[in-house]
Coordinates of C-alpha atoms and ligand atoms in Angstrom, one line a residue:
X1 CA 109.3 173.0 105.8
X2 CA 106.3 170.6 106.7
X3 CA 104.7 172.4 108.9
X4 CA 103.0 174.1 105.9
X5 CA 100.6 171.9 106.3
X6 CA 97.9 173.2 107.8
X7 CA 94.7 172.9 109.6
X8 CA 91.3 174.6 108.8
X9 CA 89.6 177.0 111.0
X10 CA 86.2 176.6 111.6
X11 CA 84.7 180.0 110.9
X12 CA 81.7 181.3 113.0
X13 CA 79.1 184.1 112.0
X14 CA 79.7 186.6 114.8
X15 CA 83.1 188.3 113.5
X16 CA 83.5 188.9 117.3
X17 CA 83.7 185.1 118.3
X18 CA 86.8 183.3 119.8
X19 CA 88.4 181.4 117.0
X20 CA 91.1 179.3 116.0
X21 CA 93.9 181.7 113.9
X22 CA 93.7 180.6 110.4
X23 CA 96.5 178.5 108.7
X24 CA 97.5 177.0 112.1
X25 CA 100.3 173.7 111.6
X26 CA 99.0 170.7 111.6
X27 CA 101.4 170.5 114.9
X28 CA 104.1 171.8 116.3
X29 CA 107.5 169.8 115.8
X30 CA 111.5 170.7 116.5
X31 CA 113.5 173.1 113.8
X32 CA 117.2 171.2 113.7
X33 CA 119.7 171.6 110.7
X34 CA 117.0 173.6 108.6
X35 CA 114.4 170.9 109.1
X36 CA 110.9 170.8 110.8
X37 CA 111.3 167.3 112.5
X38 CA 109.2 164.9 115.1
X39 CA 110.8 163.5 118.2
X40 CA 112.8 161.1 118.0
X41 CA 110.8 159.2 119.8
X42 CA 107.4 160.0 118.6
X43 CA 105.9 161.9 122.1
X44 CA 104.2 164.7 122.1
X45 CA 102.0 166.9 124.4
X46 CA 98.8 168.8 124.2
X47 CA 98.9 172.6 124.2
X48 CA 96.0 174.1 125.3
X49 CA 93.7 176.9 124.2
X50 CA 93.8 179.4 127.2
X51 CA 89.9 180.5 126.6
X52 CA 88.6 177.1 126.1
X53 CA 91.6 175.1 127.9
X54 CA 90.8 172.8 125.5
X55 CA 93.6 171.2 123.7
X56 CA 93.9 172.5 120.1
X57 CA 97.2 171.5 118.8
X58 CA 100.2 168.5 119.8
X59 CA 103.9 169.9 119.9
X60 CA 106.9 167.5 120.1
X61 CA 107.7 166.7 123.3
X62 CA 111.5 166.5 122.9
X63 CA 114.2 164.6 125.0
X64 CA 118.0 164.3 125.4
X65 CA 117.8 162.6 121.8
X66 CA 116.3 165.6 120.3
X67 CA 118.6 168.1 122.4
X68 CA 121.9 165.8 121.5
X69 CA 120.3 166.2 117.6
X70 CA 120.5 170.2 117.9
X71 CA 123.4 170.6 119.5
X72 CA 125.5 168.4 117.1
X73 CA 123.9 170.7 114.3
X74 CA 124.8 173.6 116.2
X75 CA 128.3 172.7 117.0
X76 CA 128.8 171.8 113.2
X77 CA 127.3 175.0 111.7
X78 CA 129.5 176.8 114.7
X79 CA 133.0 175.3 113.9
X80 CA 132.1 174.4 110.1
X81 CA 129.5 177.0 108.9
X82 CA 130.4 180.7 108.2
X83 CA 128.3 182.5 110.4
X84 CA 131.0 183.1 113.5
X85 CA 133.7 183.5 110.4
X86 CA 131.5 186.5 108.9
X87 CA 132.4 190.7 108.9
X88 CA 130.1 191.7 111.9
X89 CA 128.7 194.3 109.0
X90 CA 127.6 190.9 107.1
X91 CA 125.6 189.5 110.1
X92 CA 124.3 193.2 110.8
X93 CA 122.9 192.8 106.8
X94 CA 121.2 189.5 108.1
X95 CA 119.6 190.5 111.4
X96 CA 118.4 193.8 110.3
X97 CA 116.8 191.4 107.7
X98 CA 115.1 189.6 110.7
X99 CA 113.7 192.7 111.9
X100 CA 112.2 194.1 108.3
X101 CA 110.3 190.5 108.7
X102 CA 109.3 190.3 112.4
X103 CA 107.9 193.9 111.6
X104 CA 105.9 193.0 108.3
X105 CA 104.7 189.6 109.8
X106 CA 104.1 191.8 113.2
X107 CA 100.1 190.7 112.9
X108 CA 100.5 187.6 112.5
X109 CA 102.5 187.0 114.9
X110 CA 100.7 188.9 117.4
X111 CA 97.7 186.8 116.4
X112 CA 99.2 183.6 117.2
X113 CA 100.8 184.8 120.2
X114 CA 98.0 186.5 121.5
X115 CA 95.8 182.7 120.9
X116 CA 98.1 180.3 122.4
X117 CA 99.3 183.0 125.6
X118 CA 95.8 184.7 126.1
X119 CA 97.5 188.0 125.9
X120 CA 95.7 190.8 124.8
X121 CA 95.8 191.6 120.8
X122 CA 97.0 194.7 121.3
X123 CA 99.9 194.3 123.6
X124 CA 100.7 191.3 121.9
X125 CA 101.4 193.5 118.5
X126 CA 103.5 195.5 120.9
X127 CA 105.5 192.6 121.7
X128 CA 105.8 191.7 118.2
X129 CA 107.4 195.1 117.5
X130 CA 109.7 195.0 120.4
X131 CA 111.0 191.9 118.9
X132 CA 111.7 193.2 115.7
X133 CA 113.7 196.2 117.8
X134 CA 115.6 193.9 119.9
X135 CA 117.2 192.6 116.1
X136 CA 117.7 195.9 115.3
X137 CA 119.4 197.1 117.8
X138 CA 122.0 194.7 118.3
X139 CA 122.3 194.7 114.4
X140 CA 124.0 197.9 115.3
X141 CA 125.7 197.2 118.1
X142 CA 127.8 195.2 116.5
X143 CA 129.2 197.0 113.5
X144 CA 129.8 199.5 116.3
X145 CA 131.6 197.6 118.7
X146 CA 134.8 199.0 119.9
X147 CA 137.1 196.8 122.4
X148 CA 140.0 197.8 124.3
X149 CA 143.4 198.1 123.4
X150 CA 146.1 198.8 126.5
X151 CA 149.8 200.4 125.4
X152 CA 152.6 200.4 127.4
X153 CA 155.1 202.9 125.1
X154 CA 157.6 200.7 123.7
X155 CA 157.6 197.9 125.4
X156 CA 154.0 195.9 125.0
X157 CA 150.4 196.2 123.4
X158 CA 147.9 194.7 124.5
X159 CA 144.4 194.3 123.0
X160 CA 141.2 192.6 123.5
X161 CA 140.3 189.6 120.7
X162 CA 136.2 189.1 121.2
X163 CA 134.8 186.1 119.8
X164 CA 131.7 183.8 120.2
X165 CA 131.6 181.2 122.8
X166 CA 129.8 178.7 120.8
X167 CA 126.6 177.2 120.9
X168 CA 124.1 178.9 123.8
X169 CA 121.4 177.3 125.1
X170 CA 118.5 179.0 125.2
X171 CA 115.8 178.9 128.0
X172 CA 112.8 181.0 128.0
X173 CA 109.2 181.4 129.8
X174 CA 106.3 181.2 128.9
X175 CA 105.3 185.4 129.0
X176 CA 105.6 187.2 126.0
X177 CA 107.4 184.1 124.5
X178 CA 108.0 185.8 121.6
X179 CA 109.8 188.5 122.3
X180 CA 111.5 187.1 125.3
X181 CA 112.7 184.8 122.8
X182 CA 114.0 187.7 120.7
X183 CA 115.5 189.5 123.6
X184 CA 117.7 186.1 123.4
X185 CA 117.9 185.1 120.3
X186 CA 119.4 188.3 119.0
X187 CA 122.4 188.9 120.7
X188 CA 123.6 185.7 121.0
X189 CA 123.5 185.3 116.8
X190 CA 124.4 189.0 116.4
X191 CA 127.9 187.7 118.4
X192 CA 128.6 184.9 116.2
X193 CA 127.4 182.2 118.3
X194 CA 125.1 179.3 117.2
X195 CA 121.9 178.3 119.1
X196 CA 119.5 175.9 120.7
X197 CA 115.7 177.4 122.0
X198 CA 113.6 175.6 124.1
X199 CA 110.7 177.2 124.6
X200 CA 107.9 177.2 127.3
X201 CA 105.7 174.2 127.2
X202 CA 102.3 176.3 127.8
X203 CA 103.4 178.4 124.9
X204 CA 104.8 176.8 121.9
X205 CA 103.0 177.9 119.1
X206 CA 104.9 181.5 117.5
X207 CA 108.6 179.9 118.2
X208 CA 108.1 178.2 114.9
X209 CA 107.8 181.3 112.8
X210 CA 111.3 182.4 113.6
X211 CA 112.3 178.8 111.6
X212 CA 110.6 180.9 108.1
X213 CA 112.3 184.2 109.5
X214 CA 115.4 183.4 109.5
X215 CA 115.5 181.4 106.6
X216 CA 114.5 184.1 104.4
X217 CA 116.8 186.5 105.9
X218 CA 119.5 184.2 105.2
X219 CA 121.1 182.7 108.6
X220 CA 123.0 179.6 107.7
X221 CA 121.0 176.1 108.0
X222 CA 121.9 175.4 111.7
X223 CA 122.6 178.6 113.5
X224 CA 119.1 178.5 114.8
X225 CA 117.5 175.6 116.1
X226 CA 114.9 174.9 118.2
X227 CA 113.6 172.1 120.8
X228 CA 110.0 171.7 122.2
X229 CA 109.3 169.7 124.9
X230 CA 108.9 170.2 129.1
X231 CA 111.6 171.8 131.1
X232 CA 112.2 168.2 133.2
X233 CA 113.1 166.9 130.0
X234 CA 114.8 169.3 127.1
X235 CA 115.3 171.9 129.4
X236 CA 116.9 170.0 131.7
X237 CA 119.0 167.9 128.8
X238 CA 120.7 171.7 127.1
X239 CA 121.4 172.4 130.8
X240 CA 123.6 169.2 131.2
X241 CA 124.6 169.3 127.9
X242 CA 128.4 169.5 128.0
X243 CA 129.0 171.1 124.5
X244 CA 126.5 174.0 125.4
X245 CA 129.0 176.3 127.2
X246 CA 126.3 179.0 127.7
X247 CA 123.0 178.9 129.1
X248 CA 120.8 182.0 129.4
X249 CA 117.8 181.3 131.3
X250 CA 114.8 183.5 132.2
X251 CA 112.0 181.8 134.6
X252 CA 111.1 181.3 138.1
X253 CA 113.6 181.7 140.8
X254 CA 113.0 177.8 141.6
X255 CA 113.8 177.2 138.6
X256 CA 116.8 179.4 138.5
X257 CA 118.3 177.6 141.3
X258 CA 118.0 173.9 139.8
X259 CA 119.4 174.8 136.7
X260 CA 122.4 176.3 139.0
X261 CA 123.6 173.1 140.7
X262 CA 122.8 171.3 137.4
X263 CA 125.3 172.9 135.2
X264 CA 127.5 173.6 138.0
X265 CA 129.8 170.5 137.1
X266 CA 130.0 171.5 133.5
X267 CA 131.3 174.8 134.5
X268 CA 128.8 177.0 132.1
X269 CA 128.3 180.6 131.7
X270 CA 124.9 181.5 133.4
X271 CA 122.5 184.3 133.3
X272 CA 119.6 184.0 134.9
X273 CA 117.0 186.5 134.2
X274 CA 114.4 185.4 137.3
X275 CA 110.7 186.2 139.3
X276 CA 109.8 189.7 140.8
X277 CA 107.6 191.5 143.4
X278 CA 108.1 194.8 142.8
X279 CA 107.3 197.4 144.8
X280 CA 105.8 200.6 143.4
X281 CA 106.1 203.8 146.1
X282 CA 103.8 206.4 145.7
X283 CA 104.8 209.5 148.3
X284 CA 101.9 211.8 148.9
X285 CA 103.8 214.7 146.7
X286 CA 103.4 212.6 143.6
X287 CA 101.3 213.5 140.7
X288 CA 98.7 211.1 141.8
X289 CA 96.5 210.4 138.9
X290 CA 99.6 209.4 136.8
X291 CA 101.1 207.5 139.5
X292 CA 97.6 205.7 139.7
X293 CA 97.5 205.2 136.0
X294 CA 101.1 204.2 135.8
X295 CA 100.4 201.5 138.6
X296 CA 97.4 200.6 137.5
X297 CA 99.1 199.7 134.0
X298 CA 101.9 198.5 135.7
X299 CA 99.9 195.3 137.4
X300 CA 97.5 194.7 135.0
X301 CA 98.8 194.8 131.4
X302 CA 100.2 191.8 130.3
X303 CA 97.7 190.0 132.6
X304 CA 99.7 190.7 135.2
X305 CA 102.3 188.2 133.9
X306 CA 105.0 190.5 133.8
X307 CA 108.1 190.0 135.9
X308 CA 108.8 193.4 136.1
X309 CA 105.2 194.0 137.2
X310 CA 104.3 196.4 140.5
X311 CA 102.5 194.2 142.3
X312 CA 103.1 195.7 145.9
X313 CA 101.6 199.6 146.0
X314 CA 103.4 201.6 148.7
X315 CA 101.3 204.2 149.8
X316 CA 102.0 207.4 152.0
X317 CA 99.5 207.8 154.7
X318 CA 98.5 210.9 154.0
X319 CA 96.9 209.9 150.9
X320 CA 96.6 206.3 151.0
X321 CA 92.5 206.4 151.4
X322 CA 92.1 208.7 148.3
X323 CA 94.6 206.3 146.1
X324 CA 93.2 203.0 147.6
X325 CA 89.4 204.6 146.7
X326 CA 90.5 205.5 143.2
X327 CA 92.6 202.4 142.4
X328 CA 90.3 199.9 143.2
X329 CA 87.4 202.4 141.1
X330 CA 89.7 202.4 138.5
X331 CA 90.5 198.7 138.7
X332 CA 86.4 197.6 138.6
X333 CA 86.9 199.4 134.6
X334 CA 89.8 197.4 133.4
X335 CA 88.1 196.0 130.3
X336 CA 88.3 192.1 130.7
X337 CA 87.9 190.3 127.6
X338 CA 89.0 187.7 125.1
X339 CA 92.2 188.1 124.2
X340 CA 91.6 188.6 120.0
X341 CA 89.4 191.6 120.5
X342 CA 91.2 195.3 120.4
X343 CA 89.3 196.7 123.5
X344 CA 90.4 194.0 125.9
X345 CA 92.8 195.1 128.5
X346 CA 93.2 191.8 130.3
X347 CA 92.6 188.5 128.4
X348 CA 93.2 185.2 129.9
X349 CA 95.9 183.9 132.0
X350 CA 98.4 181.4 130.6
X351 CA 96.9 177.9 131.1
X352 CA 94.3 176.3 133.6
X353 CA 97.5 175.2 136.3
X354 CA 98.6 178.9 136.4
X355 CA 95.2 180.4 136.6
X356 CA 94.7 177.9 140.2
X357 CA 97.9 179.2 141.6
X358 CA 96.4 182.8 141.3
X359 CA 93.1 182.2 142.3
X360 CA 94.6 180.3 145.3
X361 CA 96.4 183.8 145.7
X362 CA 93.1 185.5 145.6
X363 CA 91.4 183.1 148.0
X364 CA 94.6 183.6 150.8
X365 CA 94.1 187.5 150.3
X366 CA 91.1 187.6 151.6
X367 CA 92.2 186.3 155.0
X368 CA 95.0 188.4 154.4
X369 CA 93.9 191.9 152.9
X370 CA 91.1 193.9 152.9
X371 CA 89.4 192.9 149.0
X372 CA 88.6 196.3 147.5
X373 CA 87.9 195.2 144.1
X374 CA 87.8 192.0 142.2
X375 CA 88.4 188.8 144.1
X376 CA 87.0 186.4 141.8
X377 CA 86.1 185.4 138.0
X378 CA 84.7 188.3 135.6
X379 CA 80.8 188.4 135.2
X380 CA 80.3 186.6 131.9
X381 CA 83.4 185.0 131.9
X382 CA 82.2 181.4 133.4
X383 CA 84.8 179.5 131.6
X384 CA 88.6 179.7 130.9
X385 CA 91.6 181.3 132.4
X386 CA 89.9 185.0 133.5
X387 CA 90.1 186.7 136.5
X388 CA 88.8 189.9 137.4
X389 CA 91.8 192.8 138.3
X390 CA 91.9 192.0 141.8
X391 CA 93.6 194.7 144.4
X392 CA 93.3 194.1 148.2
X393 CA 94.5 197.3 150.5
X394 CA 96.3 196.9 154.1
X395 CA 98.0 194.4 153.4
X396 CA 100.4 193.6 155.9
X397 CA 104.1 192.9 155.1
X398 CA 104.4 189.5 156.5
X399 CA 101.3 188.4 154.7
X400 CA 101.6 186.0 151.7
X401 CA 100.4 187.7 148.8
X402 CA 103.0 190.9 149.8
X403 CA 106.3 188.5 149.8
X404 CA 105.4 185.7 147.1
X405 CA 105.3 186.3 143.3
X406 CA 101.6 185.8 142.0
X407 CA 102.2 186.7 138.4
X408 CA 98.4 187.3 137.6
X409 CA 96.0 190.5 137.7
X410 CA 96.1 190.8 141.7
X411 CA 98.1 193.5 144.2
X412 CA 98.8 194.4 147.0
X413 CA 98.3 198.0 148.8
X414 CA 100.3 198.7 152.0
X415 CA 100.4 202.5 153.7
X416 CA 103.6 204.2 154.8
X417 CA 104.1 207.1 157.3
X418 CA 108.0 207.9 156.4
X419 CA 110.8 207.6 153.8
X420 CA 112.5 205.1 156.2
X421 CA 110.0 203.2 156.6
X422 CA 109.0 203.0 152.6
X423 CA 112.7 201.7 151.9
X424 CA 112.1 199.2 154.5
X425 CA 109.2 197.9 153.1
X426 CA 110.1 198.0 149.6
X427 CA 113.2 195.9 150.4
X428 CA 111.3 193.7 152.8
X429 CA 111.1 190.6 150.3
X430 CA 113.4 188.3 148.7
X431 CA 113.2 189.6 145.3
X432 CA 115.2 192.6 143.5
X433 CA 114.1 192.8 140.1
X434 CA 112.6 196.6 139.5
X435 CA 111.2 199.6 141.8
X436 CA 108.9 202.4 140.5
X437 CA 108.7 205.8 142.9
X438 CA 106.6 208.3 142.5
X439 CA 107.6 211.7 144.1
X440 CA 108.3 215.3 143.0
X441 CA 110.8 215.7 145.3
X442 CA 114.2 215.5 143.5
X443 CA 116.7 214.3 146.1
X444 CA 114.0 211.8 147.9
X445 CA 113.4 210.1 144.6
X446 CA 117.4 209.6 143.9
X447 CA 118.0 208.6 147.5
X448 CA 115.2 205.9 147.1
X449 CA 116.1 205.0 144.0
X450 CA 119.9 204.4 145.0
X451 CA 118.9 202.7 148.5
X452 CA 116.4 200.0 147.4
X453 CA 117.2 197.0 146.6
X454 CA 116.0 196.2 142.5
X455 CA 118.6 195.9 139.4
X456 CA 116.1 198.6 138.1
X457 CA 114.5 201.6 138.8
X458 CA 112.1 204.0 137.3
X459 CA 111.2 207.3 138.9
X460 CA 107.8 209.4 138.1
X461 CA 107.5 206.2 135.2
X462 CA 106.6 203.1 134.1
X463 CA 109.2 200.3 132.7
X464 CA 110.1 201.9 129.3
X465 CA 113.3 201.1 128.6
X466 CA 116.1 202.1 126.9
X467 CA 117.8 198.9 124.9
X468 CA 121.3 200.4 126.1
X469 CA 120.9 200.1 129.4
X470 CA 121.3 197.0 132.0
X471 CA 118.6 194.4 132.2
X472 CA 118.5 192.4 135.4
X473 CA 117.6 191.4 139.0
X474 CA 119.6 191.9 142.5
X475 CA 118.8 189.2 145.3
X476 CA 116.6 186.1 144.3
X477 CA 115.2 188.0 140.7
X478 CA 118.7 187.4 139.1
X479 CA 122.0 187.0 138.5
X480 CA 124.1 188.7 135.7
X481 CA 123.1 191.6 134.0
X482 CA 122.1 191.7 130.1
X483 CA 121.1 194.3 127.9
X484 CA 123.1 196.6 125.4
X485 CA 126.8 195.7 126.0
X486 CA 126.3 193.7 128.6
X487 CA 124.4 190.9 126.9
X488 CA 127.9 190.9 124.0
X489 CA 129.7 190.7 127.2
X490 CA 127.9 187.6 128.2
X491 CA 128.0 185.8 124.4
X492 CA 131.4 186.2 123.8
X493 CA 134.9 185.3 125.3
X494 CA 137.1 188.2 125.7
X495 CA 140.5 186.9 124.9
X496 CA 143.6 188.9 125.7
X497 CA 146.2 189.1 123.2
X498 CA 149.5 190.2 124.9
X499 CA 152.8 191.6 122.1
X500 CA 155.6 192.8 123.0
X501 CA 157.1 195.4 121.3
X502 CA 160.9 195.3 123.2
X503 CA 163.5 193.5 125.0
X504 CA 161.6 190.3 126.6
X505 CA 161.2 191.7 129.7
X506 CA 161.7 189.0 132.0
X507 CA 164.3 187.4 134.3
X508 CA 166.8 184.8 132.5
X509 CA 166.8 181.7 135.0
X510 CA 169.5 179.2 134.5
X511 CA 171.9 181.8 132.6
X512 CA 175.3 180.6 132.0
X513 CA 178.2 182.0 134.0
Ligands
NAD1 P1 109.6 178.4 134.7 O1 110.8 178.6 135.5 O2 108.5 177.4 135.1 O3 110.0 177.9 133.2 C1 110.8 178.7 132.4 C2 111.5 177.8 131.4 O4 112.4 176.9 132.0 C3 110.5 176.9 130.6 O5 110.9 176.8 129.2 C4 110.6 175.6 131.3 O6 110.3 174.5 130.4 C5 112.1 175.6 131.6 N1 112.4 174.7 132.7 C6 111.7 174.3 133.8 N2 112.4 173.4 134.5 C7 113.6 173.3 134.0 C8 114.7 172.5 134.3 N3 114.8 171.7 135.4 N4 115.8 172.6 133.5 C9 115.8 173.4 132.4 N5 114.8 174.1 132.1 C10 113.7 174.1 132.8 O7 109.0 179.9 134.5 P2 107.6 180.2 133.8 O8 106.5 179.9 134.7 O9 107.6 179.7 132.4 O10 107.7 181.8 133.7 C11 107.3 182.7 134.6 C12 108.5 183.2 135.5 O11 109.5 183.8 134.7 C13 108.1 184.2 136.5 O12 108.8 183.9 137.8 C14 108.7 185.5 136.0 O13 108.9 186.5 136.9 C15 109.9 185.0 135.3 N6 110.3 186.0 134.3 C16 111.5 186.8 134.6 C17 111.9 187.7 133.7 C18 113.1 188.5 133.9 O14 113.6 189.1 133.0 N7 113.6 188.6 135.2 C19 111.2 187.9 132.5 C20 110.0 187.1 132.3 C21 109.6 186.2 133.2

């Protein structure tokens, strides 16, 4: 592995100081066939430090050479290699492997992540450990995978022959790489199939550990590969690939769409995990200082680049002054801070381009909304990607910043008088992704919950959720549902297997007299 090589941080004297990790690569390059390797063309691209936006490391900017490169090693290690030919109990042993190591190299990798994203340490060790789950649990999923068998008494059994597809493609933003990666990564190998990641182009630093992961847990050279590079370009080339028959994608709904009509003469399987704006209902019966925690957390952790985040606050009349008052108080105390340090709550957005879309956000929202906290960059914060938690109140439902996802530290408040009218509104956008109500009334919540219009619900909670269950977006946030089962479902080809058991059962044409 080259990429051992490594550069040397520059310590300062205050302990607290924003620093380059230690041991950082010299730069980042493409994992193909069990190899750390440049373009093939030499390019590269800068990747910038979200606090300083200055650039502190090159990763290889990879083209249809590079993709062609990975593919041909995934295809061989798929129809040559062992891994889709092993006892689901042997590639259980491996990825429960993966997870002992994502777990014991959890700070590190949450360091890394947390430098090249801006994400706060904290929730970027929770990421880490999410990954590590996401191994684990399909680990088990597939030593306990049952699949249908269908008798018909003496005549014909039929039963269901599940195997991997082949080589996926792997697509993935640029939010909690890591572990989006992982959410990925893991059930397509747990099925048997081979691989090709290309991760985001902002943030391309912690897809290289999982090179040293899974070597030492033992995946076969060429299962897992991995492409740098801009989505134009090696995104674009594993999309239009036509020996990558799967491509799971999660990103922008723009995105979502392009990659659509570009594999759509290769025929691929698609999932397409895509944007959000979320509505979070808060009916005046709720327990109002969790729902206020709850939606507080909800819009502001991860930066507010969360896809699942609830950035539009429904709010009953009756006590929509007392939650706007306490929301935006609450709000003002969000700890902003560098991302490294354990008491910051919000770090730094993404990258410099990201951080002008959402000020641009901010700017319209105060033509648009009434600014009751934030609005602007955090005092002592003069440079890099900050923004203060930013919530603007009567907000109108045609306005901008209610229909269009901003994916930062800013929401929207809106009143309600009635139920009616709260399902209106929360369904008044083109997105579907998730919903959060807040009630103590039992039937309201599970007539809500059933009427509106997001793949996901949570009642009286914030998004925990249960690895079982269905992942996924209705309307523009998606299409296809993973998680648990579901994801198996979409790695692997169920093949029927018809045998009959009788006469043939069918009529003889062309029977002599
Ligand atoms: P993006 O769509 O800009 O990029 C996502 C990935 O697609 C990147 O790796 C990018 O390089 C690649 N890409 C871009 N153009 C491509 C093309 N033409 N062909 C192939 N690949 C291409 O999204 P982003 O800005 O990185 O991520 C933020 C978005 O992701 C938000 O909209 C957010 O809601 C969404 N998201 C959704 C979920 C979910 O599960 N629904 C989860 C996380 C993020």
């Amino acid at each position: 592995m080259n990429s051992l090589e490594t550069q040397t941080s520059t310590p300062g004297t205050d302990a607290d100081a924003h620093r380059l990790p230690e041991d950082l690569p010299q730069s980042i390059q493409h994992y193909i066939d069990g190899q750390f390797v440049d373009s093939a063309d030499g390019d590269t691209f800068d990747v910038l430090d979200p606090v300083t936006n200055e650039t502190y490391i090159q990763a290889a900017s990879g083209k249809a050479a590079d993709v062609d490169h990975a593919v041909a090693a995934a295809r061989r290690a798929f129809t040559e290699g062992p891994w889709p030919r092993m006892l689901p109990r042997e590639r259980s042993r491996v990825l429960h492997r993966i997870a002992d190591l994502v777990e014991t190299r959890g700070d590190r990798l949450a360091e890394l992540e947390s430098f090249d994203s801006g994400l706060p340490i904290t929730q970027a060790l929770g990421q880490a450990r999410r990954a590590a789950e996401n191994f684990r649990f399909f680990a088990d999923l597939i030593v306990a995978q049952a699949d249908d068998v269908y008798k018909v008494p003496g005549r014909q059994v039929n039963y269901v022959n599940r195997k991997p597809i082949g080589v996926a493609g792997l697509i993935t933003p640029w939010n909690t790489p890591f572990m989006l990666e992982s959410w990925k990564l893991a059930p397509a190998i747990a099925a048997g199939n081979t691989v090709v990641l290309k991760p985001a182009e902002f943030t391309p630093l912690s897809a290289g550990l999982w090179a040293g992961i899974f070597e030492e847990a033992g995946l076969p050279q060429g299962v897992f590969n991995l492409v740098n590079g801009f989505g134009e370009q090696a995104g674009d080339a594993l999309v239009k690939h036509p020996e990558v028959p799967l491509i799971s994608f999660t990103g922008e709904s723009a995105t979502g769409q392009l990659i659509f009509a570009n594999a759509a003469p290769y025929l691929k399987g698609l999932s397409m995990e895509l944007g959000g704006k979320s509505p979070a209902i808060v009916f005046a019966d709720a327990d109002l200082e969790a729902a206020v925690n709850a939606t507080i957390f909800g819009v502001f952790s991860l930066n507010g680049e969360r896809c699942t985040a609830g950035s539009r606050i429904l709010v009953q009349r009756e006590v929509y002054d007392e939650f706007v008052e306490r929301y935006a108080a609450q709000a003002k105390r969000v700890k902003v801070g560098l991302p490294h340090q354990k008491t910051t709550e919000v770090g730094a957005l993404v990258h410099p381009e990201h951080y002008e879309k959402v000020m641009s956000y901010v700017e319209l929202g105060k033509t648009e909304g009434r600014l009751v906290a934030g609005g602007d960059r955090p005092e002592g914060f003069e440079t890099g990607n900050f923004v203060a938690p930013t919530v603007f109140a009567d907000v109108p439902p045609t306005a901008r910043i209610f229909q269009e996802e901003i994916f930062g530290p800013v929401v929207a408040i809106t009143p309600f008088d009635t139920e009616e009218e709260a399902l209106a509104l929360a369904n008044d956008t083109r997105y579907g992704l998730a919903a959060y109500i807040w009630t103590n009334d039992l039937k309201r919540s599970h007539n809500i919950a059933q009427a509106v219009e997001a793949g996901m619900v949570w009642l009286n909670s914030n998004n925990v959720r249960d690895l079982r269950t269905p992942f996924g977006g209705v309307k523009a946030s998606g299409l296809g549902h993973e998680g648990g089962y579901r994801s198996l479902d979409f790695y692997t080809d169920q093949q029927a297997v018809h045998i009959n058991l009788g006469e043939v059962h069918n009529p003889v044409f062309g029977k002599a007299d």
